[in-house]
């Protein structure tokens, strides 16, 4: 006969007093999307504040003070870009083997080039269909006779010079670029001397104009301020790949860079609480700094609409279709997880400035394999410029239409190819596409000086296309992760098998506390496991698995 039910002890309320309370309903949604709401509030506050203060016609000093918190916010975000890129690339590439790095890099670059080419073609189709270029907007009084010497060859050669820097420390603060300077000659020196000598006279005599205008321009490689992120990315990629080949001896270096990455991400979390003040200040200051906002928008409205339609089609149709076909998941759920990073990219107009927040969304919210995100995102931040390719194609034909030019198939093909190539050499800084636009205009012999017409609206269009650039990097990481899933699983399996080997077996190592669970993809755990596999790089995963099986059979026979 069992004990009576009246003697049952009540449950102890102190047993789970330390357990976290699981939130449900709107509280759970609010907790998961708090940072998104904070970012969105900053954007809306900035727009409302900027439009509300415009009728007051504030002084330049007042606008500067309003923009000052946003300037500090941008500086803090940019401060973390360099250590974030270095630590993520070295730790990420060291956690994979050389063949794996090669496959991921090849898939990433092919995807980047394909999407940039598609965006340029989409931009050409839209600008020809909508025809936003109105010759009446062309003001002959604003035309300048200065035609800047820019060509595609110089842009591509500068890209190579920046990929292979001659000084790593210089690459942290300067970029190489080609400029055209007057070639020093005896005639030029004599002309300057005569002009200086006769300038004091009331009727100064000059050399004949045909001799004075004979100025020969020559190429000169100079350095300008700005981080050469491409060179740093290339060095860190190679360094991390070879770091993974020295085995346990390099593990302390991998742990060092992995720790730096974790520290930077914690700093990003703290900085994000300043988003309402920082982003609202940036947007409000930019709106207040525009001279005649209504006139500019009305004159170039169709140009803005053309770019916006292209961005809308690519974001909500093309990218979602690619994600659904390759990954076989709900693409709009993935898109919703990137809204916070997209709003940050929109506010800062820089993919690089939004990179810390992009990492946070991809790793913590969307749970994309950190070995892929830390490999793809820093590279895409500098190479993948989908929105820039679309913008350059639209802007170049827009200027040609305003000038009354009729472009044939050859000129359109030139715009397509040069827009794709120029976008991949673009810097991830605000308004970098305006410089690259000169390359395309020179290639089709369009008026280069008419680029100044776009300065008035570039501050807004730049933010629209930057969201395309940022989202393109994230979707690339998701697609590459899916295409590399078999290799990642084989790498995880090989790590587990090698870790489970008893000490004393051929190529085996002793057990480590806290073994890797199947399917675990944290970089720190994977890097430790991969480093303990062997002192040489894993080249063929099938060979590794066969070797592991043979060693396991050998161990069983010995037992």
XYZ file of C-alpha atoms in Angstrom:
559
model
C 0.000 0.000 0.000
C 1.573 3.242 -1.115
C 2.037 6.302 1.001
C -0.908 8.663 1.193
C -0.967 11.498 -1.220
C -1.447 14.014 1.597
C 2.129 13.420 2.780
C 3.716 14.457 -0.550
C 6.220 17.252 -0.102
C 5.535 20.513 -1.931
C 8.032 21.433 -4.597
C 10.969 23.440 -3.366
C 10.788 26.973 -4.619
C 14.492 27.582 -4.028
C 15.722 24.895 -6.399
C 15.246 27.032 -9.529
C 15.546 30.457 -8.025
C 18.716 31.104 -10.033
C 17.304 29.880 -13.352
C 16.545 32.631 -15.891
C 12.910 33.358 -16.517
C 11.921 32.527 -20.078
C 10.103 35.405 -21.697
C 7.047 34.819 -23.838
C 4.829 36.805 -26.138
C 5.589 40.415 -26.883
C 8.229 40.551 -24.124
C 10.278 37.899 -25.911
C 9.911 39.713 -29.231
C 10.877 42.999 -27.594
C 13.946 41.416 -26.014
C 15.094 39.860 -29.298
C 14.541 43.009 -31.372
C 15.510 45.695 -28.885
C 18.628 46.775 -30.794
C 16.621 46.902 -34.025
C 14.070 49.205 -32.424
C 16.853 51.371 -31.046
C 18.419 51.722 -34.512
C 15.062 52.393 -36.181
C 14.220 55.057 -33.610
C 17.516 56.784 -34.387
C 16.740 56.897 -38.121
C 13.198 58.222 -37.621
C 14.337 60.762 -35.041
C 17.014 62.049 -37.411
C 14.577 62.498 -40.306
C 11.983 64.259 -38.121
C 14.593 66.484 -36.492
C 16.189 67.449 -39.803
C 12.918 68.304 -41.526
C 11.620 70.192 -38.485
C 14.693 72.423 -38.171
C 15.053 73.277 -41.872
C 12.566 76.222 -41.773
C 14.703 77.879 -39.082
C 17.640 78.353 -41.524
C 20.208 77.509 -38.874
C 23.731 78.885 -39.014
C 26.576 76.673 -40.141
C 27.938 76.441 -36.601
C 24.580 75.210 -35.322
C 24.411 72.539 -38.032
C 27.950 71.506 -37.152
C 27.020 71.099 -33.487
C 23.973 69.023 -34.416
C 26.165 66.790 -36.606
C 28.935 66.522 -34.009
C 27.549 63.532 -32.021
C 27.071 61.671 -35.306
C 30.640 62.468 -36.307
C 31.913 60.976 -33.059
C 29.677 57.932 -33.556
C 31.136 57.387 -37.049
C 34.679 57.771 -35.764
C 34.124 55.151 -33.064
C 32.692 52.692 -35.594
C 35.565 53.266 -38.016
C 38.030 52.890 -35.147
C 37.020 49.242 -34.778
C 37.156 48.353 -38.484
C 40.889 47.642 -38.741
C 41.246 45.372 -35.663
C 37.980 43.661 -36.589
C 39.114 42.882 -40.149
C 42.570 41.706 -39.063
C 41.373 39.475 -36.232
C 38.434 37.975 -38.116
C 40.419 37.109 -41.254
C 43.449 35.634 -39.487
C 41.408 33.601 -36.999
C 38.874 32.565 -39.645
C 41.358 31.466 -42.320
C 43.558 29.684 -39.744
C 40.579 27.577 -38.625
C 40.223 26.140 -42.141
C 42.671 24.219 -44.265
C 44.386 25.597 -47.365
C 42.149 23.797 -49.852
C 39.058 24.915 -47.956
C 40.244 28.523 -48.030
C 40.804 28.260 -51.768
C 37.335 26.853 -52.424
C 35.605 29.467 -50.277
C 37.604 32.285 -51.878
C 36.795 31.030 -55.391
C 33.072 30.701 -54.677
C 33.013 34.112 -53.024
C 34.789 35.938 -55.850
C 32.687 34.249 -58.558
C 29.498 35.226 -56.731
C 30.720 38.802 -56.252
C 31.625 39.236 -59.920
C 28.361 37.661 -61.108
C 26.129 39.847 -58.939
C 28.049 43.015 -59.816
C 27.697 42.195 -63.523
C 23.965 41.561 -63.069
C 23.456 44.843 -61.203
C 25.237 46.791 -63.920
C 23.039 45.127 -66.563
C 19.927 45.847 -64.478
C 20.904 49.490 -64.165
C 21.424 49.831 -67.918
C 18.039 48.250 -68.645
C 16.234 50.525 -66.197
C 17.887 53.762 -67.318
C 17.103 52.987 -70.957
C 13.509 52.122 -70.097
C 12.755 55.062 -67.789
C 15.051 57.582 -69.540
C 15.540 59.954 -66.578
C 18.068 62.176 -68.397
C 16.447 65.474 -69.388
C 18.620 67.798 -71.524
C 16.828 70.811 -69.990
C 18.632 70.127 -66.682
C 21.932 70.757 -68.401
C 23.261 74.182 -67.483
C 25.923 75.338 -69.876
C 27.136 77.995 -67.454
C 28.157 75.333 -64.960
C 30.249 73.423 -67.455
C 33.928 73.370 -66.752
C 36.725 72.902 -69.216
C 38.619 70.714 -66.804
C 38.597 67.150 -68.030
C 40.199 64.909 -65.527
C 42.449 62.255 -67.022
C 40.996 59.015 -65.701
C 40.907 55.659 -67.398
C 40.080 52.084 -66.536
C 43.685 50.921 -66.857
C 44.839 53.248 -64.082
C 41.987 52.089 -61.850
C 42.831 48.409 -62.337
C 46.562 48.978 -61.861
C 45.890 50.923 -58.661
C 43.768 48.010 -57.501
C 46.744 45.679 -57.941
C 49.088 48.096 -56.171
C 46.750 48.258 -53.200
C 46.259 44.477 -53.072
C 50.043 44.008 -52.846
C 51.270 46.823 -50.572
C 54.999 47.340 -50.119
C 54.618 48.480 -46.521
C 52.003 46.986 -44.195
C 52.155 49.878 -41.746
C 51.722 52.396 -44.549
C 48.741 50.378 -45.796
C 47.038 51.091 -42.474
C 46.874 54.818 -43.204
C 47.432 55.368 -46.944
C 46.303 54.086 -50.349
C 48.184 54.137 -53.633
C 46.589 55.964 -56.565
C 47.605 57.339 -59.961
C 47.671 61.067 -60.638
C 48.628 63.030 -63.751
C 51.153 65.812 -63.315
C 52.651 68.219 -65.858
C 55.882 66.878 -67.232
C 58.721 69.201 -66.225
C 60.429 70.665 -69.264
C 62.773 73.503 -70.160
C 59.971 75.338 -71.973
C 57.635 75.040 -68.969
C 60.309 76.324 -66.579
C 61.183 79.172 -68.942
C 57.518 80.110 -69.262
C 57.067 80.273 -65.498
C 60.223 82.352 -65.123
C 59.143 84.838 -67.799
C 55.647 85.113 -66.321
C 57.014 85.818 -62.859
C 59.465 88.366 -64.230
C 56.957 90.297 -66.365
C 54.000 90.018 -63.972
C 54.781 93.372 -62.330
C 54.391 95.343 -65.591
C 51.103 96.887 -66.612
C 51.283 95.181 -69.987
C 53.007 91.933 -69.161
C 54.173 90.077 -72.215
C 53.515 86.380 -72.347
C 54.703 83.545 -74.484
C 52.473 82.570 -77.377
C 49.416 80.638 -76.242
C 50.191 77.675 -78.488
C 53.510 77.233 -76.686
C 52.140 77.924 -73.208
C 49.351 75.346 -73.548
C 51.635 72.533 -74.621
C 51.610 70.774 -71.259
C 52.376 67.054 -71.295
C 50.784 65.044 -68.488
C 52.624 62.040 -67.092
C 51.518 59.355 -64.625
C 52.753 59.526 -61.080
C 52.040 57.064 -58.256
C 51.198 58.885 -55.060
C 49.612 58.028 -51.732
C 46.443 59.521 -50.282
C 44.977 59.303 -46.805
C 42.768 56.301 -46.115
C 43.168 52.726 -44.943
C 44.288 50.328 -47.683
C 41.873 47.632 -46.566
C 42.445 45.497 -49.666
C 46.133 45.111 -48.913
C 45.468 44.320 -45.269
C 42.805 41.764 -46.247
C 45.201 40.015 -48.645
C 48.027 39.903 -46.103
C 45.791 38.629 -43.291
C 44.288 35.984 -45.574
C 47.687 34.621 -46.567
C 49.044 34.945 -43.030
C 46.099 33.084 -41.514
C 46.258 30.319 -44.137
C 49.942 29.615 -43.437
C 49.352 30.015 -39.702
C 47.027 27.026 -39.930
C 49.823 24.882 -41.384
C 52.188 25.036 -38.404
C 49.831 23.158 -36.104
C 50.021 23.479 -32.349
C 52.906 25.942 -32.463
C 50.610 28.591 -33.921
C 47.641 27.914 -31.681
C 48.548 30.692 -29.253
C 48.487 33.196 -32.140
C 45.075 31.949 -33.308
C 43.711 32.226 -29.768
C 45.129 35.758 -29.551
C 43.304 36.985 -32.648
C 40.125 35.107 -31.696
C 40.192 36.896 -28.334
C 40.654 40.250 -30.075
C 37.603 39.543 -32.213
C 35.492 38.742 -29.146
C 36.631 41.927 -27.402
C 35.793 44.079 -30.447
C 32.333 42.520 -30.670
C 31.693 43.323 -27.001
C 32.769 46.890 -27.699
C 30.328 47.000 -30.620
C 27.507 45.932 -28.307
C 28.268 48.861 -26.015
C 28.546 51.323 -28.915
C 25.174 50.258 -30.315
C 23.413 51.776 -27.326
C 24.583 55.153 -28.636
C 22.764 54.508 -31.926
C 19.712 56.775 -31.338
C 21.938 59.791 -30.711
C 24.619 58.962 -33.289
C 22.465 57.967 -36.261
C 19.871 60.684 -35.675
C 22.658 63.265 -35.547
C 24.182 62.015 -38.818
C 20.875 62.070 -40.730
C 19.646 65.376 -39.273
C 22.942 67.096 -40.032
C 22.954 65.852 -43.609
C 19.372 66.992 -44.230
C 20.113 70.428 -42.763
C 23.300 70.842 -44.829
C 21.512 70.479 -48.194
C 20.850 73.897 -49.736
C 17.505 73.697 -51.552
C 16.198 70.232 -50.801
C 12.919 70.618 -52.706
C 14.514 71.977 -55.891
C 17.188 69.303 -55.959
C 14.708 66.494 -55.426
C 12.349 67.803 -58.097
C 15.072 68.226 -60.721
C 16.746 64.851 -60.214
C 13.708 62.917 -59.002
C 13.624 60.503 -61.942
C 17.294 59.700 -61.473
C 16.676 58.883 -57.811
C 13.591 56.823 -58.728
C 15.561 54.819 -61.306
C 18.274 53.895 -58.805
C 15.686 53.127 -56.105
C 13.727 50.820 -58.419
C 16.901 48.928 -59.289
C 17.814 48.535 -55.625
C 14.251 47.418 -54.820
C 14.200 44.795 -57.601
C 17.559 43.363 -56.601
C 16.872 43.286 -52.865
C 13.331 41.936 -52.856
C 13.321 39.775 -55.968
C 16.774 38.703 -57.131
C 18.521 38.175 -53.792
C 15.517 36.444 -52.278
C 15.243 34.116 -55.285
C 18.955 33.226 -55.109
C 18.716 32.537 -51.380
C 15.608 30.378 -51.753
C 17.021 28.343 -54.665
C 20.404 27.697 -53.037
C 19.683 27.594 -49.290
C 16.054 26.318 -49.483
C 14.867 28.449 -46.576
C 12.610 31.440 -46.088
C 14.603 34.347 -47.560
C 12.483 37.085 -45.988
C 13.187 35.749 -42.504
C 16.883 36.047 -43.298
C 16.290 39.558 -44.653
C 14.423 40.566 -41.490
C 17.400 39.523 -39.375
C 19.591 42.030 -41.223
C 17.379 45.111 -40.829
C 19.480 46.527 -37.991
C 22.699 46.268 -40.012
C 20.917 47.649 -43.076
C 19.670 50.704 -41.170
C 23.190 51.308 -39.868
C 24.600 51.064 -43.396
C 21.903 53.468 -44.605
C 22.664 56.003 -41.880
C 26.457 55.861 -42.180
C 26.580 55.402 -45.997
C 29.509 53.033 -45.493
C 29.660 49.253 -45.632
C 32.852 49.295 -43.587
C 31.316 51.397 -40.813
C 28.411 48.943 -40.571
C 30.708 45.886 -40.572
C 30.764 45.423 -36.759
C 26.964 45.444 -36.602
C 26.790 43.145 -39.642
C 28.996 40.615 -37.844
C 26.741 40.801 -34.814
C 23.580 40.135 -36.828
C 25.083 37.303 -38.877
C 26.733 35.439 -35.991
C 24.341 35.987 -33.098
C 20.946 36.430 -34.714
C 21.069 34.450 -37.971
C 23.549 31.817 -36.717
C 25.593 31.719 -39.926
C 28.799 29.699 -39.524
C 31.371 32.158 -38.114
C 34.134 30.474 -40.123
C 32.341 31.690 -43.254
C 31.266 35.129 -42.052
C 34.725 36.009 -40.760
C 36.127 34.999 -44.126
C 33.541 36.480 -46.516
C 32.359 39.718 -44.883
C 35.727 41.541 -44.673
C 36.475 40.646 -48.301
C 33.001 41.618 -49.494
C 33.246 44.911 -47.625
C 35.968 45.952 -50.094
C 35.202 44.043 -53.310
C 31.458 43.381 -53.487
C 29.754 46.621 -54.543
C 26.461 45.547 -56.121
C 24.722 48.853 -55.489
C 27.731 50.789 -56.751
C 27.743 48.852 -60.046
C 24.049 49.651 -60.525
C 24.567 53.311 -59.625
C 27.561 53.807 -61.950
C 25.695 52.268 -64.889
C 22.612 54.428 -64.289
C 24.564 57.633 -63.630
C 26.834 57.335 -66.673
C 23.950 56.822 -69.120
C 21.930 59.502 -67.276
C 24.685 62.054 -67.941
C 24.952 60.905 -71.564
C 21.190 61.381 -71.983
C 21.364 64.899 -70.548
C 24.100 65.729 -73.053
C 21.998 64.470 -75.969
C 24.299 61.533 -76.695
C 22.914 58.443 -78.412
C 24.708 55.330 -77.149
C 25.009 52.324 -79.412
C 25.477 48.697 -78.510
C 29.249 49.100 -78.263
C 28.991 52.001 -75.837
C 26.421 50.138 -73.706
C 28.691 47.089 -73.571
C 31.550 49.366 -72.521
C 29.390 50.808 -69.729
C 28.472 47.288 -68.602
C 32.047 46.027 -68.390
C 33.619 49.176 -66.987
C 30.879 49.573 -64.364
C 31.463 46.015 -63.169
C 35.242 46.412 -63.056
C 35.139 49.862 -61.474
C 32.683 48.800 -58.770
C 34.988 45.989 -57.623
C 37.795 48.528 -57.162
C 35.592 50.881 -55.167
C 36.453 51.844 -51.622
C 33.887 51.213 -48.899
C 33.679 54.888 -47.963
C 30.919 57.441 -48.612
C 30.651 58.833 -52.177
C 33.505 56.708 -53.553
C 31.404 55.917 -56.637
C 31.604 59.509 -57.883
C 35.318 59.064 -58.527
C 34.764 55.757 -60.324
C 32.015 57.324 -62.401
C 34.695 59.385 -64.120
C 36.254 56.162 -65.396
C 33.063 55.086 -67.170
C 32.341 58.559 -68.555
C 35.844 58.739 -69.990
C 35.432 55.330 -71.603
C 32.307 56.416 -73.529
C 33.584 59.990 -74.122
C 30.764 61.566 -72.115
C 31.092 65.001 -70.430
C 33.147 64.324 -67.303
C 32.434 67.743 -65.812
C 28.696 66.982 -65.588
C 29.360 64.719 -62.602
C 28.929 67.826 -60.454
C 25.197 67.667 -61.177
C 24.966 64.521 -59.047
C 26.709 65.981 -56.014
C 23.438 67.464 -54.758
C 21.702 64.081 -54.454
C 24.607 61.723 -53.940
C 24.276 61.989 -50.165
C 20.854 60.298 -50.441
C 21.461 57.905 -53.357
C 24.704 56.782 -51.707
C 22.750 55.558 -48.689
C 20.310 53.630 -50.871
C 23.000 51.781 -52.801
C 25.046 51.103 -49.658
C 22.243 48.883 -48.365
C 22.621 46.814 -51.545
C 26.346 46.453 -50.931
C 25.885 45.370 -47.320
C 23.063 42.915 -48.031
C 25.021 41.465 -50.940
C 27.862 40.550 -48.561
C 25.466 38.856 -46.130
C 23.643 36.856 -48.785
C 26.992 35.831 -50.257
C 28.032 34.440 -46.880
C 24.774 32.465 -46.609
C 25.108 31.053 -50.135
C 28.792 30.173 -49.702
C 28.003 28.487 -46.378
C 25.404 26.294 -48.069
C 27.708 25.457 -50.984
C 30.531 24.625 -48.554
C 28.403 22.673 -46.088
C 29.844 19.283 -47.009
C 33.411 20.496 -46.568
C 32.552 22.129 -43.246
C 30.893 18.961 -41.975
C 33.857 16.871 -43.097
C 36.181 19.291 -41.313
C 34.102 18.992 -38.135
C 34.027 15.196 -38.418
C 37.773 15.010 -38.934
C 38.276 17.235 -35.906
C 36.104 14.993 -33.739
C 37.795 11.803 -34.925
C 41.275 13.123 -34.320
C 40.346 14.427 -30.916
C 38.816 11.087 -29.909
C 42.036 9.184 -30.721
C 43.938 7.936 -27.667
C 47.434 9.269 -27.137
C 50.080 7.056 -28.686
C 48.235 6.225 -31.887
C 49.839 7.318 -35.146
C 49.302 11.036 -35.647
C 47.029 10.981 -32.601
C 46.923 13.353 -29.688
C 45.651 13.056 -26.176
C 42.119 13.924 -25.151
C 41.265 17.501 -24.309
C 38.700 18.626 -21.804
C 35.531 20.012 -23.254
C 35.469 18.079 -26.538
C 33.723 19.378 -29.607
C 30.114 18.407 -30.030
C 28.889 17.312 -33.418
C 27.602 20.230 -35.420
C 29.312 22.842 -33.224
C 30.659 25.666 -35.359
C 32.217 28.154 -32.938
C 35.513 29.448 -34.260
C 37.421 29.064 -31.023
C 36.532 25.406 -30.612
C 37.036 24.545 -34.249
C 40.395 26.272 -34.430
C 41.668 24.351 -31.403
C 40.485 21.061 -32.849
C 41.869 21.697 -36.292
C 45.244 22.749 -34.911
C 45.540 19.492 -32.965
C 44.813 17.326 -35.986
C 48.215 17.401 -37.572
C 51.259 19.596 -37.932
C 50.693 19.910 -41.670
C 47.837 21.369 -43.652
C 44.898 19.161 -44.578
C 44.673 19.138 -48.349
C 42.198 16.422 -49.236
C 39.296 15.817 -46.877
C 38.474 12.424 -48.390
C 42.035 11.304 -47.771
C 41.784 12.544 -44.202
C 38.616 10.553 -43.560
C 40.112 7.399 -45.064
C 43.203 7.837 -42.912
C 41.060 8.336 -39.832
C 39.097 5.129 -40.517
C 42.298 3.124 -41.006
C 43.731 4.460 -37.761
C 40.535 3.611 -35.895
C 40.659 0.017 -37.231
C 44.309 -0.190 -36.224
C 43.461 0.969 -32.720
C 40.644 -1.599 -32.419
C 42.948 -4.445 -33.472
C 45.523 -3.401 -30.915
C 42.890 -3.358 -28.211
